[in-house]
N, CA and C of each residue as an Amber inpcrd file, in Angstrom:
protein
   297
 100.2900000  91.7990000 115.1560000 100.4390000  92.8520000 116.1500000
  99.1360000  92.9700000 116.9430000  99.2840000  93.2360000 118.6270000
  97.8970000  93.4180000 119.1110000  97.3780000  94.5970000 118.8900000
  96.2670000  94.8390000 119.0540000  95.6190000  95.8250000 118.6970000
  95.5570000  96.6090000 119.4940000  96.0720000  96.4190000 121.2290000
  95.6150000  97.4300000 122.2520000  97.2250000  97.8680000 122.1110000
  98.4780000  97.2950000 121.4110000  99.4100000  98.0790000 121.5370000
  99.1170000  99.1790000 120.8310000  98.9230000  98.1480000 119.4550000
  98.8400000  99.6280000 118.0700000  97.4360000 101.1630000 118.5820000
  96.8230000 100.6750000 119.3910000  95.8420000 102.2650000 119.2600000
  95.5220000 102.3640000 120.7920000  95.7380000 103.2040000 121.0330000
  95.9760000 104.4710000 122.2940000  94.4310000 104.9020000 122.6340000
  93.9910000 104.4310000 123.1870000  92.2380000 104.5360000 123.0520000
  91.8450000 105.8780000 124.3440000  91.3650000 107.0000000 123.5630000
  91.1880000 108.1550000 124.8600000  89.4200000 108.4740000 124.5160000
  88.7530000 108.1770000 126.0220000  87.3220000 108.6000000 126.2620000
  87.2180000 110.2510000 126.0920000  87.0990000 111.0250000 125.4580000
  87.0590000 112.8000000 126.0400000  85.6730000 113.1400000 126.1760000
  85.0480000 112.9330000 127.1750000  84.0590000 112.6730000 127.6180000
  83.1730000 114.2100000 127.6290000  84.1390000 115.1560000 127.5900000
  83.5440000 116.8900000 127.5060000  82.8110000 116.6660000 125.8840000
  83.7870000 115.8960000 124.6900000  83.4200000 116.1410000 123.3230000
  82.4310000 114.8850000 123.2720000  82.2470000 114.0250000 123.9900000
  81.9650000 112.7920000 123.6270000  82.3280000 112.1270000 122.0800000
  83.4370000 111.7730000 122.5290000  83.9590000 111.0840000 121.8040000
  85.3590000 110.0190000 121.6270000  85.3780000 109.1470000 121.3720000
  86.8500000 108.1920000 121.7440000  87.7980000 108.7850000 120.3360000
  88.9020000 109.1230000 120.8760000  89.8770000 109.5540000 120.1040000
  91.2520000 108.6630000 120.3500000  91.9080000 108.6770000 119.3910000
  93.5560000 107.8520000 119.2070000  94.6530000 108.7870000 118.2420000
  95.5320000 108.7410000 118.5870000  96.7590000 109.8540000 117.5010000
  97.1350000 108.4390000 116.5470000  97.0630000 108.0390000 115.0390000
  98.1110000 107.8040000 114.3070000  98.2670000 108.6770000 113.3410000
 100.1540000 108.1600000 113.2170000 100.6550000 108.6820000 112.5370000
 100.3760000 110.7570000 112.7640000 100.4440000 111.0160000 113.9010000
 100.3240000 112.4820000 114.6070000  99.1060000 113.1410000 114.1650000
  97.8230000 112.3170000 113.6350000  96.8040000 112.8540000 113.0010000
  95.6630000 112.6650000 114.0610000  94.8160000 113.1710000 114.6540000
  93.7930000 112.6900000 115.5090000  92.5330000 111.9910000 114.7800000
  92.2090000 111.0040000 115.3120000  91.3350000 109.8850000 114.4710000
  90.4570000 109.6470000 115.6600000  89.2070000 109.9600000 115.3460000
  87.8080000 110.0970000 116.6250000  86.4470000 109.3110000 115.9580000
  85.7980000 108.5730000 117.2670000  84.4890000 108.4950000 116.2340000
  84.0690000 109.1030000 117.7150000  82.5210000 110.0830000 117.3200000
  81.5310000 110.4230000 118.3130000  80.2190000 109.5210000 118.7620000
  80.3490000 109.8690000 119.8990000  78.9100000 109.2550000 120.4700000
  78.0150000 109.5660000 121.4250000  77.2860000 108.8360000 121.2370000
  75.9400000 108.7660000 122.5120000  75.7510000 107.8690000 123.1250000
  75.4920000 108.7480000 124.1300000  75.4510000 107.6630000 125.6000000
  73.8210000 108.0400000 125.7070000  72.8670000 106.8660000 125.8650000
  71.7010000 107.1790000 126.2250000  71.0230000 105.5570000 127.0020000
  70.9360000 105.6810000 128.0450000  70.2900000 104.0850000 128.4770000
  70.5360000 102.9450000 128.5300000  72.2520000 103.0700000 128.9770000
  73.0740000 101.7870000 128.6490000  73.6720000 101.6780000 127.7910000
  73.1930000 102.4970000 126.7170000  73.4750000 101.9190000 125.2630000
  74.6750000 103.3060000 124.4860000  75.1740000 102.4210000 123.6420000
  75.9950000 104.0520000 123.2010000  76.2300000 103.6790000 121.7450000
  75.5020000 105.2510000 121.2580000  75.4120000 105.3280000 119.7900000
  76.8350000 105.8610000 118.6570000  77.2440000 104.8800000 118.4670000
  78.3470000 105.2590000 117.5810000  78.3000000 106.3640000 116.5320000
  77.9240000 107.6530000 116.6030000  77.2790000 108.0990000 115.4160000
  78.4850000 109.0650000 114.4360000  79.6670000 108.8430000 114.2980000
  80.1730000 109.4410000 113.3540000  82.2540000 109.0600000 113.8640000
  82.4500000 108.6140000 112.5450000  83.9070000 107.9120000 112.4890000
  84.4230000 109.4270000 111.2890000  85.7760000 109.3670000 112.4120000
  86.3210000 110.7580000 110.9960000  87.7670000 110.0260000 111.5890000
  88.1610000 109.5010000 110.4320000  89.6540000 109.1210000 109.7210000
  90.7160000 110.2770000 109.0730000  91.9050000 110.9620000 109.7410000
  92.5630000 111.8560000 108.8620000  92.8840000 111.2650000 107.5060000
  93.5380000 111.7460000 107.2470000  93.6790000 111.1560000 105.3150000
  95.0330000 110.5970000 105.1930000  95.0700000 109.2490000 104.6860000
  96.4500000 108.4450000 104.6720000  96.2010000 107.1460000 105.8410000
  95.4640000 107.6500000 106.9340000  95.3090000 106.6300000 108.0240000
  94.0440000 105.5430000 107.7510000  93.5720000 105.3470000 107.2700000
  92.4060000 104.5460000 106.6590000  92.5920000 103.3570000 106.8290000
  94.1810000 102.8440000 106.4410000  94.2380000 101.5910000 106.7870000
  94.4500000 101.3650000 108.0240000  94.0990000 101.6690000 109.2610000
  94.3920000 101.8670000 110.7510000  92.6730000 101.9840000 111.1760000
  91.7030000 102.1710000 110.3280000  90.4520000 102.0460000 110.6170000
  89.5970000 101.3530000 111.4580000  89.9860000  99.6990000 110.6570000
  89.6060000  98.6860000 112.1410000  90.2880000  98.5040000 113.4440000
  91.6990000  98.6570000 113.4020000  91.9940000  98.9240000 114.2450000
  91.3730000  99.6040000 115.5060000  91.0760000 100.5290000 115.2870000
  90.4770000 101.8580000 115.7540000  89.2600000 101.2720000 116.1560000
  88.2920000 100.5590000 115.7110000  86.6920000 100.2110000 115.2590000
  87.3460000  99.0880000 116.7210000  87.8310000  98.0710000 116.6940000
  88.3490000  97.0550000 117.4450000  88.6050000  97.5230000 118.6440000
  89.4130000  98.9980000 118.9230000  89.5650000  99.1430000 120.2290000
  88.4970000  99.6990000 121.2170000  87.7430000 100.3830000 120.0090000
  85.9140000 101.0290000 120.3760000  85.2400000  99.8600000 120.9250000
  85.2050000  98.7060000 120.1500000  84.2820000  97.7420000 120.7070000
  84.4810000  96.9890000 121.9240000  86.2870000  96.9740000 121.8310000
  86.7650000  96.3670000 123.5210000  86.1080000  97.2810000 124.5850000
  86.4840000  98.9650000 123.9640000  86.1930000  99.4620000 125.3740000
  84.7960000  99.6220000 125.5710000  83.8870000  99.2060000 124.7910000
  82.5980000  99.1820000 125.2230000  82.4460000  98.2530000 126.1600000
  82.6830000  96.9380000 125.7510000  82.4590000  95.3650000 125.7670000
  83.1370000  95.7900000 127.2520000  84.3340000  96.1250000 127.6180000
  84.4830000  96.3360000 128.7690000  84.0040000  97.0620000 130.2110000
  83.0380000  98.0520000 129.4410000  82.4810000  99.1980000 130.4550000
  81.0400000  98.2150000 130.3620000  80.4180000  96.9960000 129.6860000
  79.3400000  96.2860000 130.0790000  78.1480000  96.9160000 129.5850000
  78.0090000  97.5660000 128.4990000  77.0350000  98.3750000 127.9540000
  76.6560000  97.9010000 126.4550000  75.4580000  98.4830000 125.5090000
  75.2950000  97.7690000 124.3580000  75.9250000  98.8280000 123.3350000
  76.0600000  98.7570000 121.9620000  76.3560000  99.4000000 121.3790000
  75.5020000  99.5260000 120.1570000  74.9000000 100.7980000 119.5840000
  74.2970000 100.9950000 118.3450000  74.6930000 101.4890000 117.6140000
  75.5950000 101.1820000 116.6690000  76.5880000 101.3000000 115.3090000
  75.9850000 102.1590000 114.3040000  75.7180000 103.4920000 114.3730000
  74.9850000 104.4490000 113.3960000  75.4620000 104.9160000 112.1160000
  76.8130000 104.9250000 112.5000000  77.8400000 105.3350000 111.4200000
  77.9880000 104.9850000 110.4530000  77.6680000 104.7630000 108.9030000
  77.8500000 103.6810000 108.2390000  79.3580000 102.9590000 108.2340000
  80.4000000 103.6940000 108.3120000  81.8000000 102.8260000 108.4720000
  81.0670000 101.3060000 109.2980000  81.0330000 102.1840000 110.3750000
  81.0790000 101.6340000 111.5830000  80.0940000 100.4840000 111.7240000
  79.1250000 100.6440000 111.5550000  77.7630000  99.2650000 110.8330000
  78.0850000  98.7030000 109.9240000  79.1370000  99.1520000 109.0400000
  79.9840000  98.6060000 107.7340000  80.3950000  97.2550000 108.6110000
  81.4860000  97.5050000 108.9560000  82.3310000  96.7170000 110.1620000
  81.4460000  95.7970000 110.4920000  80.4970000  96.1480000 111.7570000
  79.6800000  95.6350000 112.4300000  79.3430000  93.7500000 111.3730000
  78.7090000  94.4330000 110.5280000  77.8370000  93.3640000 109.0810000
  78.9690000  92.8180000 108.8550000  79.9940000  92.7140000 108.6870000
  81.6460000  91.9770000 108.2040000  81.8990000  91.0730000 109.2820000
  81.6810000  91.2350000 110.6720000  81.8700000  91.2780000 111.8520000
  81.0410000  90.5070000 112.6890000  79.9580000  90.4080000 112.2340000
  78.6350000  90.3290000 113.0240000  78.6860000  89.0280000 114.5820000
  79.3930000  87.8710000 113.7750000  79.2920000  86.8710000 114.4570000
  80.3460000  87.1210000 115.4480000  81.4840000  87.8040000 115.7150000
  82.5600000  88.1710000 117.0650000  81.2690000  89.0920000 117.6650000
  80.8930000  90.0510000 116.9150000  80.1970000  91.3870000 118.0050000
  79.0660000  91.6170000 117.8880000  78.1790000  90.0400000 117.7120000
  76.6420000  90.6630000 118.0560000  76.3150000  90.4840000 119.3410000
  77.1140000  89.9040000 120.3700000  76.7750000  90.4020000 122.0690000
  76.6380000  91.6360000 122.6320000  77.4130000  92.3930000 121.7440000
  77.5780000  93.6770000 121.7860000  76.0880000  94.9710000 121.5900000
  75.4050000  94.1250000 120.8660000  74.3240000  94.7440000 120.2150000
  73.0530000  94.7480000 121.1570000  71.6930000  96.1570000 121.0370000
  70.9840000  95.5060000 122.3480000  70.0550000  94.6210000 121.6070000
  69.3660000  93.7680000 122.5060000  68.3170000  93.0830000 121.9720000
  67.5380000  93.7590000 121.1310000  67.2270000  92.7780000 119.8820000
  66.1560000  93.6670000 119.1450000  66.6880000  93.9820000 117.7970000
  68.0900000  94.6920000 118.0150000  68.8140000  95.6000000 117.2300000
  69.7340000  93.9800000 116.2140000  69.2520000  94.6330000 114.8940000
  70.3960000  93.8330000 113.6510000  70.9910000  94.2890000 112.5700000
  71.9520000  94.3580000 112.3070000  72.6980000  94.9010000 111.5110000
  72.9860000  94.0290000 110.3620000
């Protein structure tokens, strides 16, 4: 299954934060925007949806990768990922920065 069917990717830019509905539960990680760069700093999963996680993590990194900016993975989920990951999404990362 693709991944941009399965998750509904919403910027709410008042909370800063990218949010998606599964399973009617709201599933958000927050961030920071500072200098190009945007700090992933907190993944909150409702309970039962967990396995929908990367998912979620996958559509964050498209829509970064798409808006042309770096990303700094603060979250441990989310740097979890990143380290599993490293070799698809270390373009993603700014210079300097290793996970």
């Amino acid at each position: 299954m693709d991944v941009m069917t399965a998750i509904e990717l919403t910027d709410n830019e008042f909370l800063r934060q990218f949010e998606t509905t599964i399973d009617g539960k709201l599933a958000k990680i927050e961030y920071s925007l500072q200098d190009r760069k945007i700090f992933l700093t907190k993944l909150h999963m409702p309970e039962g949806t967990e396995d929908k996680m990367n998912d979620f993590i996958v559509a964050v990194f498209k829509e970064v990768e798409d808006r042309n900016i770096r990303l700094v993975p603060t979250s441990p989920e989310i740097a979890k990922f990143m380290r599993a990951n490293r070799r698809k999404y270390k373009d993603l990362l700014p210079v300097g920065i290793n996970i």
